[in-house]
mmCIF file of N, CA and C in Angstrom:
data_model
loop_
_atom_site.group_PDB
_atom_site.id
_atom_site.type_symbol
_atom_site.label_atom_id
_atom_site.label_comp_id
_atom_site.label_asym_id
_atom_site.label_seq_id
_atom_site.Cartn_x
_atom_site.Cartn_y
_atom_site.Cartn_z
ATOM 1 N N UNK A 1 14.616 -10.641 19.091
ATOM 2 C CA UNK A 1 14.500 -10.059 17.767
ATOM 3 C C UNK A 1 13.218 -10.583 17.133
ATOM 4 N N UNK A 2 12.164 -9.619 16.450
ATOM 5 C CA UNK A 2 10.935 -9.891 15.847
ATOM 6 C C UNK A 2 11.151 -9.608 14.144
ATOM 7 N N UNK A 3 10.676 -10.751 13.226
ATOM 8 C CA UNK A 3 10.839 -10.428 12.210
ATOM 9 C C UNK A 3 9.506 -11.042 12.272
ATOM 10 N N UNK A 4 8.936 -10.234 10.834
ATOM 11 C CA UNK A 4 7.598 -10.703 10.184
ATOM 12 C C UNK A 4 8.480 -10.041 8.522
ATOM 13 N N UNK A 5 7.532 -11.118 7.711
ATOM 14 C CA UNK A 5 7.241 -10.920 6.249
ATOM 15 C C UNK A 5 6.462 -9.833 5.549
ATOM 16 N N UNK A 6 6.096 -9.208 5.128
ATOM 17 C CA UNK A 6 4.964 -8.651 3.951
ATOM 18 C C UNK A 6 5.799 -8.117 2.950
ATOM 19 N N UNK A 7 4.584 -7.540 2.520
ATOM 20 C CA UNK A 7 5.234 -6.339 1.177
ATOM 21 C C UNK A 7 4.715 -4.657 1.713
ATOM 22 N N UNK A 8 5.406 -3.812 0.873
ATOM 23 C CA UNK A 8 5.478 -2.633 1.351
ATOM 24 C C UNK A 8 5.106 -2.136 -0.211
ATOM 25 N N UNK A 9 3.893 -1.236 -0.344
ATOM 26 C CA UNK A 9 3.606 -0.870 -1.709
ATOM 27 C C UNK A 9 4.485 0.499 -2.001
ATOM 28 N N UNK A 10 5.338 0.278 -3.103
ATOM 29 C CA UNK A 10 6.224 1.747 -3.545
ATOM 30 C C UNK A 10 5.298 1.685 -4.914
ATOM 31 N N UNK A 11 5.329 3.078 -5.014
ATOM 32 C CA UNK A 11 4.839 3.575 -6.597
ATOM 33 C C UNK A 11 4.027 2.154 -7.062
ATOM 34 N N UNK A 12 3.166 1.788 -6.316
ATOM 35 C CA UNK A 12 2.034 0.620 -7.231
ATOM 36 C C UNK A 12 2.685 -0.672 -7.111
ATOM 37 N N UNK A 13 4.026 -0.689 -6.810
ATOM 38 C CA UNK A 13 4.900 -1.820 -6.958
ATOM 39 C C UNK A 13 5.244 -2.630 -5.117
ATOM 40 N N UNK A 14 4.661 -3.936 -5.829
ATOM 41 C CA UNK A 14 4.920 -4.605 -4.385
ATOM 42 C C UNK A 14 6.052 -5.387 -4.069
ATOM 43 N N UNK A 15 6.892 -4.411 -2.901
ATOM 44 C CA UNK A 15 8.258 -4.783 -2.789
ATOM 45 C C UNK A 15 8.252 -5.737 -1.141
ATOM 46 N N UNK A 16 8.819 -7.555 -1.585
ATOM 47 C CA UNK A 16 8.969 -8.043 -0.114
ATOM 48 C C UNK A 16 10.167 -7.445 0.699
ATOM 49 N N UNK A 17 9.300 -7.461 1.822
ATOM 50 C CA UNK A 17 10.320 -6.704 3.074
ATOM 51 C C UNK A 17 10.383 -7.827 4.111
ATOM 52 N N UNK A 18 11.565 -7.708 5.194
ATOM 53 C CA UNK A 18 11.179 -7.882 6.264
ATOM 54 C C UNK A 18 11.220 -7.139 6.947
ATOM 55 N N UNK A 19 10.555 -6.963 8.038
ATOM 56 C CA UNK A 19 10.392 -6.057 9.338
ATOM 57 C C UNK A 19 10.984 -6.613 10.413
ATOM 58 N N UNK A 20 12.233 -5.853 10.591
ATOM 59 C CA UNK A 20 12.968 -6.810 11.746
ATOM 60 C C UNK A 20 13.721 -5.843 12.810
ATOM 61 N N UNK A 21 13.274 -6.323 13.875
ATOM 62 C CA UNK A 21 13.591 -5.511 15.158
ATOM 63 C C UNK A 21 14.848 -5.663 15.453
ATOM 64 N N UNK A 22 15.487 -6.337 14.698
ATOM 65 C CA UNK A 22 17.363 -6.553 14.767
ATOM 66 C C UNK A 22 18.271 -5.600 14.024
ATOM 67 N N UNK A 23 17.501 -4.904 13.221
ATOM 68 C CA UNK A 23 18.174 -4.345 12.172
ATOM 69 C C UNK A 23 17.710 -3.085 12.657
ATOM 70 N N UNK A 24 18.463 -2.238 12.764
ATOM 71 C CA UNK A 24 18.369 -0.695 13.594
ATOM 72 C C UNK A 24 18.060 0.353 12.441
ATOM 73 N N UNK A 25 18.786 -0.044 11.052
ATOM 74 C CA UNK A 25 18.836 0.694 10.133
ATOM 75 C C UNK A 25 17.520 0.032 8.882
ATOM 76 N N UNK A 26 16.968 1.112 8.026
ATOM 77 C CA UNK A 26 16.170 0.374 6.707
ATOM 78 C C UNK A 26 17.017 0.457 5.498
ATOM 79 N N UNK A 27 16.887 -0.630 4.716
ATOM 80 C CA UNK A 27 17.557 -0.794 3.404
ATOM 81 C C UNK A 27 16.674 -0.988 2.979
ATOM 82 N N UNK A 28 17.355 -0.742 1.140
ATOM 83 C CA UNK A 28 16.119 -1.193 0.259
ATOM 84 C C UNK A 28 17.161 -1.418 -0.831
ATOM 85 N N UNK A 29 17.031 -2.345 -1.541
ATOM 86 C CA UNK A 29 17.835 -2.863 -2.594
ATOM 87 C C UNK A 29 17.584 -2.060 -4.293
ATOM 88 N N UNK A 30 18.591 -1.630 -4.767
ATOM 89 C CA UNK A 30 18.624 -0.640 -5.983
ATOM 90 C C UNK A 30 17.456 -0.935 -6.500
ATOM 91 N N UNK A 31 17.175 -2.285 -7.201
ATOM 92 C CA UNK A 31 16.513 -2.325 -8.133
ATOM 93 C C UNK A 31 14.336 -1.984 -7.286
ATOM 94 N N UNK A 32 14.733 -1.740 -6.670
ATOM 95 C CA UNK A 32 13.456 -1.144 -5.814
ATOM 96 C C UNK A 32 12.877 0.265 -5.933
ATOM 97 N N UNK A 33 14.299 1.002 -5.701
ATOM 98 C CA UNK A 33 14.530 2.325 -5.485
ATOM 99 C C UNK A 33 13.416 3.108 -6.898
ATOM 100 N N UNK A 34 13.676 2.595 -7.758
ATOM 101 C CA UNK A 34 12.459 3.665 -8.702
ATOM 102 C C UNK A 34 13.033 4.894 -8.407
ATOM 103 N N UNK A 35 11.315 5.939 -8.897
ATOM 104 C CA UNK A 35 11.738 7.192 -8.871
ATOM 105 C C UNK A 35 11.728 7.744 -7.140
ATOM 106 N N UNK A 36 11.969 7.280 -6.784
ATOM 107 C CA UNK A 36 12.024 7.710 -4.839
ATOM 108 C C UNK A 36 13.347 8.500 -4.918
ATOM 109 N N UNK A 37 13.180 9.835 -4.044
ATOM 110 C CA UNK A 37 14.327 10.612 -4.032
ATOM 111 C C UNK A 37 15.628 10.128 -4.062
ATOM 112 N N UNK A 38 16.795 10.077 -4.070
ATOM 113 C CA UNK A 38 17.691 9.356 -4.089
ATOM 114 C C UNK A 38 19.086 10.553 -3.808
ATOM 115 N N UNK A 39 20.401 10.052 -3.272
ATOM 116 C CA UNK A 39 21.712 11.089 -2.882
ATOM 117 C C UNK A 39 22.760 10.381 -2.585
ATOM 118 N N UNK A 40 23.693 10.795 -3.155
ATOM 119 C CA UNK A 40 25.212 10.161 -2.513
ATOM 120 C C UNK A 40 25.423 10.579 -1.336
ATOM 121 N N UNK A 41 25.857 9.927 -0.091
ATOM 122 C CA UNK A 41 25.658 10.375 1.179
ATOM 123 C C UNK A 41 28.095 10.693 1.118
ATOM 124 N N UNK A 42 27.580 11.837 2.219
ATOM 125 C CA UNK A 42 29.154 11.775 1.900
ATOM 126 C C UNK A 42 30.614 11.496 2.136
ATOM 127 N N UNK A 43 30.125 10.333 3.091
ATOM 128 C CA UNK A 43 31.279 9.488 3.206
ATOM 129 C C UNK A 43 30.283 7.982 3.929
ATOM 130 N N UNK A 44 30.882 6.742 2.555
ATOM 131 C CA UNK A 44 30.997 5.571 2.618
ATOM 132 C C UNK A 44 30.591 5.099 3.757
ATOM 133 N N UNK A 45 29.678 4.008 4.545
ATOM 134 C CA UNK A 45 29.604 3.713 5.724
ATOM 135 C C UNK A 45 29.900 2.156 5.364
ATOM 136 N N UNK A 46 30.254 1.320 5.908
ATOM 137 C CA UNK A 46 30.322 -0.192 5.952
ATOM 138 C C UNK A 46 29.290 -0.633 6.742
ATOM 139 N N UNK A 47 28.567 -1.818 6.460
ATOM 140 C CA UNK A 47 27.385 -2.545 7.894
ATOM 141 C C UNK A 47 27.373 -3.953 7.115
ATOM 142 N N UNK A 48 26.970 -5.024 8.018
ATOM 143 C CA UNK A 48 27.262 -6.216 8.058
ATOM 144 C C UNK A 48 25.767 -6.660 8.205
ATOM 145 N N UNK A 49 25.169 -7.362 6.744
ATOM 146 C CA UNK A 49 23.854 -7.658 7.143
ATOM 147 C C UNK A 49 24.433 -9.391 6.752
ATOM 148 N N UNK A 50 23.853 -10.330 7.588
ATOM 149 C CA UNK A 50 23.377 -11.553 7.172
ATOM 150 C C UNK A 50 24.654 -12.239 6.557
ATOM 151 N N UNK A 51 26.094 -12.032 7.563
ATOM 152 C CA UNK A 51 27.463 -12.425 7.189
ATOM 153 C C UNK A 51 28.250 -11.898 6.362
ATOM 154 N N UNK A 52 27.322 -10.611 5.562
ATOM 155 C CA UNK A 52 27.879 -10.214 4.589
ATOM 156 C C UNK A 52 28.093 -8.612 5.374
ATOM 157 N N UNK A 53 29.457 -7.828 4.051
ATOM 158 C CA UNK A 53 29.984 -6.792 4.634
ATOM 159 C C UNK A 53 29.533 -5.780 3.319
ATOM 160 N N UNK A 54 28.985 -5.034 3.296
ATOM 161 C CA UNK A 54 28.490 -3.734 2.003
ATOM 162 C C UNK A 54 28.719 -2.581 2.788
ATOM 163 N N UNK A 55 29.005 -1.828 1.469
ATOM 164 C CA UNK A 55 29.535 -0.503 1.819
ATOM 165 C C UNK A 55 28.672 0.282 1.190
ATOM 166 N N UNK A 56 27.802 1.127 1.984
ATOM 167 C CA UNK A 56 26.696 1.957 1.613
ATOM 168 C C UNK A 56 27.090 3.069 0.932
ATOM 169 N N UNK A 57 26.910 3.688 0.005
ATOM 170 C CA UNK A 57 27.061 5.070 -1.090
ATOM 171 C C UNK A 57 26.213 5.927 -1.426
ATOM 172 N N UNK A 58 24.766 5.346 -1.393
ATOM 173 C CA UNK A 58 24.035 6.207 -1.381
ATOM 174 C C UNK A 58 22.150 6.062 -0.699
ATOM 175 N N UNK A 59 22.011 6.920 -0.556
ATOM 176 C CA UNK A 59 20.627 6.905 0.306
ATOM 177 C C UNK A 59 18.913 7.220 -0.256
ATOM 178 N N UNK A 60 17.703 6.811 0.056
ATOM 179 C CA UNK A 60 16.755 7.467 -0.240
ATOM 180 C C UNK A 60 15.446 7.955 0.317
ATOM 181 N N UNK A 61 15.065 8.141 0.310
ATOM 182 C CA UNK A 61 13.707 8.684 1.066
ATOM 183 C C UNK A 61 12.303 7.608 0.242
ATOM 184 N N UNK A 62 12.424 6.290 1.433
ATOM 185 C CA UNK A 62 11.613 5.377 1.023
ATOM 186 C C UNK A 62 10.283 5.972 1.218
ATOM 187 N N UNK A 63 9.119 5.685 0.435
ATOM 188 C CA UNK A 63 7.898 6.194 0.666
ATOM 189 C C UNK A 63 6.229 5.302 0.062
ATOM 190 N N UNK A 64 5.762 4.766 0.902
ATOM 191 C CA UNK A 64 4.973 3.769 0.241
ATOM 192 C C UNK A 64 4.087 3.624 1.402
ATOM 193 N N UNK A 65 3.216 2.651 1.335
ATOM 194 C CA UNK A 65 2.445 1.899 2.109
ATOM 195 C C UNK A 65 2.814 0.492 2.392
ATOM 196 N N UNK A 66 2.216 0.472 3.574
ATOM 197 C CA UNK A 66 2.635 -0.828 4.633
ATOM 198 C C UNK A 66 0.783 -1.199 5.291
ATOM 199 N N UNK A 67 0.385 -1.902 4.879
ATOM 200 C CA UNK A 67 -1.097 -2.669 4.721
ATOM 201 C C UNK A 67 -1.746 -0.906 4.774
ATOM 202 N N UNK A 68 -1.819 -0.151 3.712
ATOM 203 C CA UNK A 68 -2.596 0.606 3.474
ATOM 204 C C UNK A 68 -2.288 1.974 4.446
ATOM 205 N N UNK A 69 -1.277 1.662 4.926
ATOM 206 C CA UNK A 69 -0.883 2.997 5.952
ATOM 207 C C UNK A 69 0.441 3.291 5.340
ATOM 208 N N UNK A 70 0.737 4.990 5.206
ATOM 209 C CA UNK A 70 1.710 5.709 4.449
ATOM 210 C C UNK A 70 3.014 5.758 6.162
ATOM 211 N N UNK A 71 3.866 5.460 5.163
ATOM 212 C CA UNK A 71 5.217 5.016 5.935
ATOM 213 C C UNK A 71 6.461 5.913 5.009
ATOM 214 N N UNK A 72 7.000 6.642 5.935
ATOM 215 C CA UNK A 72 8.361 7.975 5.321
ATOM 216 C C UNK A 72 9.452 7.318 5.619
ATOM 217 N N UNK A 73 10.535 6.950 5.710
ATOM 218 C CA UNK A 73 11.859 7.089 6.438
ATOM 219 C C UNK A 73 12.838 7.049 4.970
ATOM 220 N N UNK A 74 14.408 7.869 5.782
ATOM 221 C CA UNK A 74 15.584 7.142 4.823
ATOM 222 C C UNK A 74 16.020 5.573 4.727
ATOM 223 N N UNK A 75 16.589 5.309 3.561
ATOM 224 C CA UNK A 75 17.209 4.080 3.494
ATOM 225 C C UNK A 75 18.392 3.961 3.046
ATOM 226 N N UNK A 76 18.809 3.241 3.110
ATOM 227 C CA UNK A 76 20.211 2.906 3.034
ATOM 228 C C UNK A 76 20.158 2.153 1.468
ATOM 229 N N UNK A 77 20.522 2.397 0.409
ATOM 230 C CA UNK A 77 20.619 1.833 -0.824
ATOM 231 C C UNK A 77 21.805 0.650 -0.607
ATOM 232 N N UNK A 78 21.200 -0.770 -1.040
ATOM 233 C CA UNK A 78 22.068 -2.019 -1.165
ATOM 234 C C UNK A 78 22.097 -1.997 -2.711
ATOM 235 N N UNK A 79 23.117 -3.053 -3.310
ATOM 236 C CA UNK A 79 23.286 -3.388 -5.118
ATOM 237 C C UNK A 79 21.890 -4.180 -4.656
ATOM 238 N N UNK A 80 22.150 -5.434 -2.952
ATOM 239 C CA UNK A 80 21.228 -6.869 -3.223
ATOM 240 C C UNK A 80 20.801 -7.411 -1.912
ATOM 241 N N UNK A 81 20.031 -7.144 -1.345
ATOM 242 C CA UNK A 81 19.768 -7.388 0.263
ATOM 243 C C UNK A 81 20.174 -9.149 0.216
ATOM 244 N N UNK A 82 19.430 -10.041 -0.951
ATOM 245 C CA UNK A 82 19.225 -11.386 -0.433
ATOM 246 C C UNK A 82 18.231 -11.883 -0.492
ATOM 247 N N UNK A 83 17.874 -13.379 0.269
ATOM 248 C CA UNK A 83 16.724 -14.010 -0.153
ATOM 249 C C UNK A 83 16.488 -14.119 1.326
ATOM 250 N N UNK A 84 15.292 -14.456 1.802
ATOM 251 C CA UNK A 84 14.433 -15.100 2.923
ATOM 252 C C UNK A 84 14.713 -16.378 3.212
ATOM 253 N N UNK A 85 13.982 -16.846 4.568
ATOM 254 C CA UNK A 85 14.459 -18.242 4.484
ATOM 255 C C UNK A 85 13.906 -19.466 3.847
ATOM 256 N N UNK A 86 12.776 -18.681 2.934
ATOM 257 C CA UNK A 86 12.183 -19.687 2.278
ATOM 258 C C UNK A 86 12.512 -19.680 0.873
ATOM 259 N N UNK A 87 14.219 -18.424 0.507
ATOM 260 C CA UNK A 87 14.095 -18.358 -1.418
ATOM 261 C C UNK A 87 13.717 -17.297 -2.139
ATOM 262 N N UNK A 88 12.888 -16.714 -0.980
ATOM 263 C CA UNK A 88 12.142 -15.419 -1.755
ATOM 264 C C UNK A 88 13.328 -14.166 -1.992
ATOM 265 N N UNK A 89 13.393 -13.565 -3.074
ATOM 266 C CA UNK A 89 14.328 -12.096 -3.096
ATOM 267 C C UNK A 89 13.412 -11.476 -1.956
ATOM 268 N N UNK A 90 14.002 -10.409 -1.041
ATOM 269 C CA UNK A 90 14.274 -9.353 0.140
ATOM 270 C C UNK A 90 14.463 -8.122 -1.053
ATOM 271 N N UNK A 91 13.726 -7.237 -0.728
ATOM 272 C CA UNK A 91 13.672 -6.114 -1.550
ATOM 273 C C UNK A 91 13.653 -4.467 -0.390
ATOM 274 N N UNK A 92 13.323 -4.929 0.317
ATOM 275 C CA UNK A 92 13.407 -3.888 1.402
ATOM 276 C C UNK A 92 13.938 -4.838 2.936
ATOM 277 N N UNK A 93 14.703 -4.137 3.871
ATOM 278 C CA UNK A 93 14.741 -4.080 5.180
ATOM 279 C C UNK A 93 14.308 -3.078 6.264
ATOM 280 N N UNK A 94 13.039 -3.763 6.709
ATOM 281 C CA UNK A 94 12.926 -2.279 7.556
ATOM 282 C C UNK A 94 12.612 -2.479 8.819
ATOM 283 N N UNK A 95 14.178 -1.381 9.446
ATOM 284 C CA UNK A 95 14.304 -1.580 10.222
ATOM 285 C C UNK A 95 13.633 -0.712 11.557
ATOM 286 N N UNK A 96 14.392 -1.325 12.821
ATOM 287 C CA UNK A 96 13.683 -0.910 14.209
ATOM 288 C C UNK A 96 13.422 0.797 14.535
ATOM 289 N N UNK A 97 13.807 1.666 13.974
ATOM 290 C CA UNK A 97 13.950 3.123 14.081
ATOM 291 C C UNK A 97 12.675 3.396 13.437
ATOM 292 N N UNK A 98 12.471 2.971 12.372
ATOM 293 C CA UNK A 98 11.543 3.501 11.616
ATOM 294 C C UNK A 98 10.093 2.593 11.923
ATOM 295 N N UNK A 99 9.920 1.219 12.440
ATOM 296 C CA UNK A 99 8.912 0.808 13.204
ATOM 297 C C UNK A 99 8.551 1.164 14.244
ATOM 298 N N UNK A 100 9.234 1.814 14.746
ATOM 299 C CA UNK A 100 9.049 3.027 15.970
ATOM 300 C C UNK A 100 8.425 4.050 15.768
ATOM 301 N N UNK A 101 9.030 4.670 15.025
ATOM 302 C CA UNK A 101 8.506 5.970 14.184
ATOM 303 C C UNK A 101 7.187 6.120 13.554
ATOM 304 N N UNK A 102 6.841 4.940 13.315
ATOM 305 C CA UNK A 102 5.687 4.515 12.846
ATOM 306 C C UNK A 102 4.595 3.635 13.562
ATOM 307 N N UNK A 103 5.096 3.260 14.477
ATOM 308 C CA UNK A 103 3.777 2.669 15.298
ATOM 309 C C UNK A 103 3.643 1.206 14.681
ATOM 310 N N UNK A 104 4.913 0.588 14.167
ATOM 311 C CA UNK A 104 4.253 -0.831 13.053
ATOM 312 C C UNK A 104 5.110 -1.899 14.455
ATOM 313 N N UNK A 105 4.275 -2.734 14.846
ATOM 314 C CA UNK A 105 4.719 -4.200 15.532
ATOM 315 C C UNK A 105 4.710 -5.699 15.088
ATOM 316 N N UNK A 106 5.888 -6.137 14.762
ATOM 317 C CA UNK A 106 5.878 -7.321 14.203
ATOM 318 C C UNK A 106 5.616 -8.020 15.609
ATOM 319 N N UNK A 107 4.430 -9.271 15.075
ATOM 320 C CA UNK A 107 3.823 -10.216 15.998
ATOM 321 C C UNK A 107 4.256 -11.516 15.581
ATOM 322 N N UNK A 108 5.563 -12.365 15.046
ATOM 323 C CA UNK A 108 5.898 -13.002 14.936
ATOM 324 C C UNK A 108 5.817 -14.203 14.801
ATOM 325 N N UNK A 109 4.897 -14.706 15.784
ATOM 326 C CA UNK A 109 3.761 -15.743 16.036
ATOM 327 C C UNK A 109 3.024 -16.009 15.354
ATOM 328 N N UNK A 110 2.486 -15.068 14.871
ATOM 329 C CA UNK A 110 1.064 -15.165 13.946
ATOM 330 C C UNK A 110 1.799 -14.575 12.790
ATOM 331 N N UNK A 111 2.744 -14.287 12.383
ATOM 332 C CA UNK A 111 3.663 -13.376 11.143
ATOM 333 C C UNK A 111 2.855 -12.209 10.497
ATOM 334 N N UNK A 112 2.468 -11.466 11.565
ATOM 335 C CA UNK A 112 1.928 -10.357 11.114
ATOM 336 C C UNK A 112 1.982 -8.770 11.722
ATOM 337 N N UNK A 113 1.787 -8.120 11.348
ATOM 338 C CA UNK A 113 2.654 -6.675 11.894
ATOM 339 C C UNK A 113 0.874 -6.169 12.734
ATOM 340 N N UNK A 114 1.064 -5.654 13.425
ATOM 341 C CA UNK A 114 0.316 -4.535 14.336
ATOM 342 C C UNK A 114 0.704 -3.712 14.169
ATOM 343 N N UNK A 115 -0.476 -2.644 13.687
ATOM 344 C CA UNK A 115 -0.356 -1.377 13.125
ATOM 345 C C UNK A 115 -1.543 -0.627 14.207
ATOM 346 N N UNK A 116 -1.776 -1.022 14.600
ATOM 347 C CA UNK A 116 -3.170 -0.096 16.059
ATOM 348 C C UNK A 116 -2.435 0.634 16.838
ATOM 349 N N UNK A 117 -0.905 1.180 16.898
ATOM 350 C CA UNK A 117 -0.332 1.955 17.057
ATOM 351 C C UNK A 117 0.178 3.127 16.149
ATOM 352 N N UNK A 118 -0.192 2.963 14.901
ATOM 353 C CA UNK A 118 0.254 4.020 13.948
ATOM 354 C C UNK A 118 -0.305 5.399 14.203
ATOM 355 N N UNK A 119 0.821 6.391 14.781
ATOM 356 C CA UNK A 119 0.075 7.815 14.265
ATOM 357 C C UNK A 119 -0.482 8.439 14.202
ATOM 358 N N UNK A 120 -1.549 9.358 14.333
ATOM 359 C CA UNK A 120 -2.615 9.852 13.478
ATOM 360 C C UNK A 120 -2.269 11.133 13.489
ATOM 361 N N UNK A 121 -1.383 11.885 14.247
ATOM 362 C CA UNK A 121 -1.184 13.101 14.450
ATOM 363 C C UNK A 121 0.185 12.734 14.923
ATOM 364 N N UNK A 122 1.254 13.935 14.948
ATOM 365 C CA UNK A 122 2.478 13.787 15.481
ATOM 366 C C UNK A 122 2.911 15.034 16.193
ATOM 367 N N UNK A 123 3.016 15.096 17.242
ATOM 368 C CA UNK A 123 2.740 16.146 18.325
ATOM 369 C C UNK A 123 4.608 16.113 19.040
ATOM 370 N N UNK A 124 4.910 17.474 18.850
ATOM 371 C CA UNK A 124 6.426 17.737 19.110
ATOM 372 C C UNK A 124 6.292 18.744 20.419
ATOM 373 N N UNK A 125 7.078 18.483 21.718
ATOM 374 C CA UNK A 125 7.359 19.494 22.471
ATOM 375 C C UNK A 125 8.737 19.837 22.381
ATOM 376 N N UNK A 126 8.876 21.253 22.659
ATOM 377 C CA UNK A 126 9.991 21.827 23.139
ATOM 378 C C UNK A 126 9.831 22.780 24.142
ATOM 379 N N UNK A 127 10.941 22.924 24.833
ATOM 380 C CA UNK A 127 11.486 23.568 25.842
ATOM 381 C C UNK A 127 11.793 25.116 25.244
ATOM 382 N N UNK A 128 10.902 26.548 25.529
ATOM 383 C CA UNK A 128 11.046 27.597 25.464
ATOM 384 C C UNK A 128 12.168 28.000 26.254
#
């Protein structure tokens, strides 16, 4: 499992995340959420972050920058993700689906994400 630190810029506002290859799903804690789309999803899911058990209600379409590169996915709305291991409030979780999706690599070692995989075009095949 790879976690690194930063912040993720929403609407001008710099929210700490971690980027963690353990966590399959992204959260982002209410008081984050702003004006970012937002929906009651329609039936309740339970997930277990960090010993704790929350029951998810509603969802959003996170949208910001991650060191200057534009990053889309849903999230999972928390009341309170938590603190880091150094104290700090956790304002986003973002998880392994959407670092995929995006080309972002936490380098752990050096606590910093690799982004020389991000994107530039997104090219879909299908089967006629």
């Amino acid at each position: 499992m790879a976690r690194v630190r930063g912040n993720i810029d929403i609407n001008g506002r710099k929210c700490w995340t971690l980027f963690d290859t353990g966590s399959r799903n992204t959260y982002i804690a209410r008081e984050a959420v702003g004006s970012l789309p937002s929906w009651d999803i329609p039936t309740p899911e339970k997930v277990a972050i960090g010993g704790e058990t929350y029951t998810i209600r509603r969802e959003c379409t996170l949208m910001g920058k991650v060191e200057g590169y534009w990053v889309r996915t849903r999230a999972r709305i928390l009341e309170d993700i938590g603190y880091d291991e150094e104290g700090r409030r956790l304002e986003v979780i973002f998880g392994a689906l959407a670092m995929e999706e995006w080309g972002i690599y936490p380098i752990p070692e050096e606590e910093r994400l690799d982004l020389s995989h991000y994107p530039k075009e997104f090219v879909e095949y299908w089967a006629l």
